[in-house]
């Protein structure tokens, strides 16, 4: 049974659309992350993904929301590598979890399956998947179940980070490492949003684990170097674009600690459903 937000907090929960959108923009898109990994010519590895048979074990509203986020990210990875046969089984897992929290109506599963069998329609498949998640977020918040929306977003973020850590370990690629370390800005928003639902023990346990991760991220230094403005003409109008550079500094020990904590957190979410 889904618990209304009003019973999970002593305060009025009102997370604005702007806050949600801002956080989602800062989260590395599963598709963007997968595209970067593919550009590095890293081979596809199904072992990075949550097995589809685990979907049956996500048996509470909280765990179903977590699973929806995890599998949503896995779909992005599969889509980018055009793994048609696997995509179908992951779409089925998403359908099962979405139906379990009464949001299955926002997925056009027949269209998703049709597109998944035609790799030329990859962009359409990605677009529909993302649109479905946007509609789910809006619906959950409009029906006073915004807590589940934040949990889904958490699942998306954690799985994206997990896949990135596995590739970073394999390739030692600095760009992938920076993709992981510069995500400290997401935690600054994600944790307070989870803390709103103070009477939900599962959500607070997740927030506690993310606080532990944040403690490691606090040792990552992010600075910004101001660049020279670049002029260009757009539609006959002269415009200027500021070219600032983000600099991320973290010792190998800190990076490894972050990797290990992400792996541990993801393992807990899968095994404790």
Tab-separated table of C-alpha atoms in Angstrom:
chain	number	residue	atom	x	y	z
A	1	UNK	CA	0.000	0.000	0.000
A	2	UNK	CA	1.265	3.475	-0.870
A	3	UNK	CA	1.471	5.822	2.105
A	4	UNK	CA	0.438	9.433	1.388
A	5	UNK	CA	3.193	11.986	1.831
A	6	UNK	CA	1.158	13.704	4.543
A	7	UNK	CA	1.674	10.678	6.801
A	8	UNK	CA	5.410	10.509	6.160
A	9	UNK	CA	6.299	13.991	7.349
A	10	UNK	CA	5.371	16.477	10.030
A	11	UNK	CA	5.857	19.271	7.512
A	12	UNK	CA	3.984	20.199	4.381
A	13	UNK	CA	5.811	18.498	1.528
A	14	UNK	CA	5.963	20.742	-1.503
A	15	UNK	CA	8.897	20.038	-3.761
A	16	UNK	CA	8.580	22.349	-6.735
A	17	UNK	CA	8.822	21.199	-10.338
A	18	UNK	CA	11.768	23.578	-10.720
A	19	UNK	CA	13.720	21.829	-7.944
A	20	UNK	CA	12.994	18.401	-9.444
A	21	UNK	CA	13.999	19.513	-12.935
A	22	UNK	CA	17.166	21.179	-11.653
A	23	UNK	CA	18.257	18.019	-9.873
A	24	UNK	CA	17.427	15.776	-12.828
A	25	UNK	CA	19.461	18.053	-15.113
A	26	UNK	CA	22.476	17.656	-12.817
A	27	UNK	CA	22.178	13.882	-12.735
A	28	UNK	CA	24.204	12.268	-15.484
A	29	UNK	CA	21.586	10.913	-17.870
A	30	UNK	CA	21.762	7.108	-18.179
A	31	UNK	CA	21.807	7.582	-21.940
A	32	UNK	CA	24.560	10.218	-21.799
A	33	UNK	CA	26.661	8.026	-19.523
A	34	UNK	CA	26.142	4.998	-21.768
A	35	UNK	CA	27.017	7.076	-24.839
A	36	UNK	CA	30.280	8.211	-23.230
A	37	UNK	CA	31.126	4.629	-22.299
A	38	UNK	CA	30.394	3.441	-25.832
A	39	UNK	CA	32.531	6.227	-27.346
A	40	UNK	CA	35.424	4.904	-25.285
A	41	UNK	CA	34.881	1.583	-27.087
A	42	UNK	CA	34.262	-0.221	-23.814
A	43	UNK	CA	32.620	-3.572	-24.622
A	44	UNK	CA	29.057	-4.183	-23.456
A	45	UNK	CA	28.907	-6.124	-20.193
A	46	UNK	CA	25.586	-7.525	-19.007
A	47	UNK	CA	27.119	-8.226	-15.594
A	48	UNK	CA	26.852	-4.494	-14.866
A	49	UNK	CA	23.047	-4.744	-14.881
A	50	UNK	CA	20.497	-5.809	-12.281
A	51	UNK	CA	19.244	-9.284	-13.307
A	52	UNK	CA	15.641	-9.187	-14.513
A	53	UNK	CA	14.675	-12.113	-12.301
A	54	UNK	CA	15.288	-9.836	-9.304
A	55	UNK	CA	12.173	-7.843	-10.270
A	56	UNK	CA	9.909	-10.390	-8.566
A	57	UNK	CA	11.655	-9.725	-5.254
A	58	UNK	CA	10.916	-5.999	-5.213
A	59	UNK	CA	7.747	-6.438	-3.174
A	60	UNK	CA	7.032	-3.125	-1.419
A	61	UNK	CA	6.160	0.282	-2.864
A	62	UNK	CA	9.573	1.569	-1.790
A	63	UNK	CA	11.507	-1.307	-3.353
A	64	UNK	CA	9.410	-1.216	-6.535
A	65	UNK	CA	10.237	2.493	-6.902
A	66	UNK	CA	13.929	1.722	-6.347
A	67	UNK	CA	13.746	-1.074	-8.918
A	68	UNK	CA	12.022	1.176	-11.436
A	69	UNK	CA	14.936	3.588	-11.183
A	70	UNK	CA	17.555	0.839	-11.417
A	71	UNK	CA	15.980	-0.872	-14.412
A	72	UNK	CA	15.324	2.472	-16.114
A	73	UNK	CA	19.050	3.155	-16.094
A	74	UNK	CA	19.809	-0.365	-17.292
A	75	UNK	CA	17.436	0.214	-20.218
A	76	UNK	CA	19.430	3.303	-21.180
A	77	UNK	CA	22.614	1.227	-21.205
A	78	UNK	CA	21.012	-1.580	-23.219
A	79	UNK	CA	19.456	0.850	-25.693
A	80	UNK	CA	22.787	2.506	-26.412
A	81	UNK	CA	24.399	-0.845	-27.192
A	82	UNK	CA	21.342	-1.942	-29.218
A	83	UNK	CA	20.891	-5.166	-27.248
A	84	UNK	CA	17.409	-5.866	-28.601
A	85	UNK	CA	16.785	-9.257	-27.020
A	86	UNK	CA	17.755	-8.054	-23.554
A	87	UNK	CA	15.814	-4.785	-23.912
A	88	UNK	CA	12.556	-6.729	-24.181
A	89	UNK	CA	13.093	-8.549	-20.886
A	90	UNK	CA	14.000	-5.296	-19.122
A	91	UNK	CA	10.908	-3.576	-20.526
A	92	UNK	CA	8.858	-6.428	-19.022
A	93	UNK	CA	10.563	-5.915	-15.657
A	94	UNK	CA	9.799	-2.186	-15.798
A	95	UNK	CA	6.148	-2.949	-16.635
A	96	UNK	CA	5.819	-5.268	-13.651
A	97	UNK	CA	7.244	-2.704	-11.225
A	98	UNK	CA	5.319	0.207	-12.757
A	99	UNK	CA	2.041	-1.690	-12.463
A	100	UNK	CA	2.944	-2.469	-8.860
A	101	UNK	CA	2.863	1.221	-7.900
A	102	UNK	CA	-0.053	2.045	-10.212
A	103	UNK	CA	1.907	4.001	-12.836
A	104	UNK	CA	1.987	1.403	-15.615
A	105	UNK	CA	-0.498	3.463	-17.632
A	106	UNK	CA	2.284	5.920	-18.442
A	107	UNK	CA	4.265	3.329	-20.391
A	108	UNK	CA	3.119	2.436	-23.904
A	109	UNK	CA	4.612	-1.023	-23.651
A	110	UNK	CA	3.432	-2.246	-27.062
A	111	UNK	CA	5.176	0.702	-28.758
A	112	UNK	CA	8.288	0.265	-26.615
A	113	UNK	CA	8.539	-3.399	-27.583
A	114	UNK	CA	8.021	-2.607	-31.264
A	115	UNK	CA	10.729	0.058	-31.232
A	116	UNK	CA	13.072	-2.197	-29.270
A	117	UNK	CA	13.064	-4.710	-32.133
A	118	UNK	CA	14.123	-2.046	-34.651
A	119	UNK	CA	17.497	-0.505	-33.837
A	120	UNK	CA	16.903	2.302	-36.317
A	121	UNK	CA	14.277	3.653	-33.934
A	122	UNK	CA	16.705	3.941	-31.009
A	123	UNK	CA	16.161	7.698	-30.593
A	124	UNK	CA	12.389	7.218	-30.460
A	125	UNK	CA	12.754	4.441	-27.903
A	126	UNK	CA	14.932	6.630	-25.682
A	127	UNK	CA	12.550	9.589	-26.037
A	128	UNK	CA	9.456	7.570	-25.117
A	129	UNK	CA	11.243	5.998	-22.136
A	130	UNK	CA	12.268	9.413	-20.797
A	131	UNK	CA	8.821	10.906	-21.418
A	132	UNK	CA	7.248	8.029	-19.481
A	133	UNK	CA	9.441	8.722	-16.464
A	134	UNK	CA	8.609	12.439	-16.618
A	135	UNK	CA	4.882	11.655	-16.614
A	136	UNK	CA	5.298	9.238	-13.708
A	137	UNK	CA	7.084	11.906	-11.674
A	138	UNK	CA	4.337	14.464	-12.326
A	139	UNK	CA	1.582	11.943	-11.538
A	140	UNK	CA	3.111	10.717	-8.283
A	141	UNK	CA	3.543	14.252	-7.007
A	142	UNK	CA	0.025	15.242	-8.065
A	143	UNK	CA	-1.411	12.239	-6.182
A	144	UNK	CA	0.494	13.015	-2.984
A	145	UNK	CA	3.033	10.232	-3.518
A	146	UNK	CA	6.032	12.381	-4.323
A	147	UNK	CA	8.116	10.270	-1.960
A	148	UNK	CA	8.107	7.460	-4.531
A	149	UNK	CA	9.193	9.869	-7.252
A	150	UNK	CA	12.260	10.883	-5.235
A	151	UNK	CA	13.039	7.201	-4.610
A	152	UNK	CA	12.831	6.450	-8.352
A	153	UNK	CA	15.226	9.328	-9.070
A	154	UNK	CA	17.560	7.947	-6.389
A	155	UNK	CA	17.498	4.541	-8.085
A	156	UNK	CA	18.281	6.073	-11.478
A	157	UNK	CA	21.217	7.966	-10.016
A	158	UNK	CA	22.660	5.063	-8.022
A	159	UNK	CA	22.545	2.610	-10.936
A	160	UNK	CA	24.095	5.141	-13.303
A	161	UNK	CA	26.870	5.715	-10.810
A	162	UNK	CA	27.364	1.979	-10.337
A	163	UNK	CA	27.776	1.306	-14.058
A	164	UNK	CA	30.190	4.225	-14.279
A	165	UNK	CA	32.302	2.875	-11.404
A	166	UNK	CA	32.595	-0.515	-13.085
A	167	UNK	CA	33.778	1.073	-16.327
A	168	UNK	CA	36.140	3.419	-14.464
A	169	UNK	CA	37.756	0.459	-12.696
A	170	UNK	CA	38.205	-1.303	-16.026
A	171	UNK	CA	39.483	1.600	-18.129
A	172	UNK	CA	41.100	3.954	-15.574
A	173	UNK	CA	39.620	6.692	-17.764
A	174	UNK	CA	39.817	10.153	-16.157
A	175	UNK	CA	36.727	11.438	-17.957
A	176	UNK	CA	34.609	8.653	-16.479
A	177	UNK	CA	36.116	9.316	-13.047
A	178	UNK	CA	35.201	12.996	-13.321
A	179	UNK	CA	31.658	12.060	-14.337
A	180	UNK	CA	31.439	10.251	-10.997
A	181	UNK	CA	33.211	12.762	-8.771
A	182	UNK	CA	31.388	15.833	-10.060
A	183	UNK	CA	28.086	14.256	-9.000
A	184	UNK	CA	28.618	15.573	-5.459
A	185	UNK	CA	26.313	18.467	-6.417
A	186	UNK	CA	23.427	16.008	-6.838
A	187	UNK	CA	23.766	14.713	-3.276
A	188	UNK	CA	23.396	18.259	-1.964
A	189	UNK	CA	19.843	18.234	-3.361
A	190	UNK	CA	18.907	14.559	-3.217
A	191	UNK	CA	19.536	13.996	0.489
A	192	UNK	CA	17.398	16.935	1.736
A	193	UNK	CA	14.557	15.796	-0.529
A	194	UNK	CA	14.676	12.316	0.994
A	195	UNK	CA	14.847	13.830	4.487
A	196	UNK	CA	11.445	15.446	3.933
A	197	UNK	CA	9.822	12.033	4.378
A	198	UNK	CA	11.032	11.638	7.933
A	199	UNK	CA	8.498	9.015	9.030
A	200	UNK	CA	9.375	6.534	6.297
A	201	UNK	CA	12.079	4.270	7.721
A	202	UNK	CA	13.111	2.936	4.303
A	203	UNK	CA	13.597	6.402	2.859
A	204	UNK	CA	15.510	7.556	5.922
A	205	UNK	CA	17.745	4.485	5.731
A	206	UNK	CA	18.501	5.352	2.103
A	207	UNK	CA	19.230	8.952	3.102
A	208	UNK	CA	21.584	7.701	5.839
A	209	UNK	CA	23.560	5.666	3.310
A	210	UNK	CA	23.745	8.642	0.973
A	211	UNK	CA	24.975	10.785	3.886
A	212	UNK	CA	27.829	8.317	4.288
A	213	UNK	CA	28.601	8.681	0.590
A	214	UNK	CA	28.390	12.462	0.895
A	215	UNK	CA	31.047	12.330	3.604
A	216	UNK	CA	33.401	10.862	1.017
A	217	UNK	CA	32.341	13.367	-1.616
A	218	UNK	CA	33.099	16.204	0.800
A	219	UNK	CA	36.752	15.323	0.211
A	220	UNK	CA	36.357	16.079	-3.507
A	221	UNK	CA	37.285	19.648	-4.424
A	222	UNK	CA	35.410	21.283	-7.291
A	223	UNK	CA	36.498	24.700	-8.545
A	224	UNK	CA	35.566	26.765	-11.569
A	225	UNK	CA	38.013	28.578	-13.800
A	226	UNK	CA	36.508	31.523	-15.621
A	227	UNK	CA	37.208	31.544	-19.329
A	228	UNK	CA	37.072	34.251	-21.943
A	229	UNK	CA	33.655	34.960	-23.497
A	230	UNK	CA	33.323	33.658	-27.049
A	231	UNK	CA	31.283	35.636	-29.571
A	232	UNK	CA	29.113	34.066	-32.241
A	233	UNK	CA	26.259	35.121	-34.486
A	234	UNK	CA	22.951	33.287	-34.007
A	235	UNK	CA	20.117	34.123	-36.425
A	236	UNK	CA	21.835	37.358	-37.308
A	237	UNK	CA	22.270	38.398	-33.672
A	238	UNK	CA	25.676	38.708	-32.026
A	239	UNK	CA	25.793	36.704	-28.780
A	240	UNK	CA	28.482	35.908	-26.228
A	241	UNK	CA	29.003	32.543	-24.547
A	242	UNK	CA	31.033	32.250	-21.366
A	243	UNK	CA	33.485	29.343	-21.556
A	244	UNK	CA	34.076	28.396	-17.918
A	245	UNK	CA	35.968	25.242	-16.958
A	246	UNK	CA	35.145	22.945	-14.061
A	247	UNK	CA	38.125	21.451	-12.241
A	248	UNK	CA	37.593	18.348	-10.100
A	249	UNK	CA	40.308	17.293	-7.663
A	250	UNK	CA	40.253	14.030	-5.726
A	251	UNK	CA	42.980	11.676	-4.568
A	252	UNK	CA	43.016	8.082	-5.867
A	253	UNK	CA	42.160	6.923	-2.331
A	254	UNK	CA	39.065	9.136	-2.179
A	255	UNK	CA	37.954	8.034	-5.637
A	256	UNK	CA	38.331	4.370	-4.676
A	257	UNK	CA	36.377	4.949	-1.443
A	258	UNK	CA	33.543	6.539	-3.427
A	259	UNK	CA	33.517	3.616	-5.855
A	260	UNK	CA	33.361	1.090	-3.005
A	261	UNK	CA	30.531	2.905	-1.210
A	262	UNK	CA	28.450	3.174	-4.388
A	263	UNK	CA	28.895	-0.560	-4.963
A	264	UNK	CA	27.915	-1.346	-1.369
A	265	UNK	CA	24.831	0.891	-1.488
A	266	UNK	CA	23.622	-0.609	-4.742
A	267	UNK	CA	24.132	-4.127	-3.367
A	268	UNK	CA	22.040	-3.297	-0.282
A	269	UNK	CA	19.192	-1.931	-2.393
A	270	UNK	CA	19.064	-5.095	-4.494
A	271	UNK	CA	19.449	-7.612	-1.659
A	272	UNK	CA	17.171	-5.907	0.886
A	273	UNK	CA	14.097	-5.625	-1.323
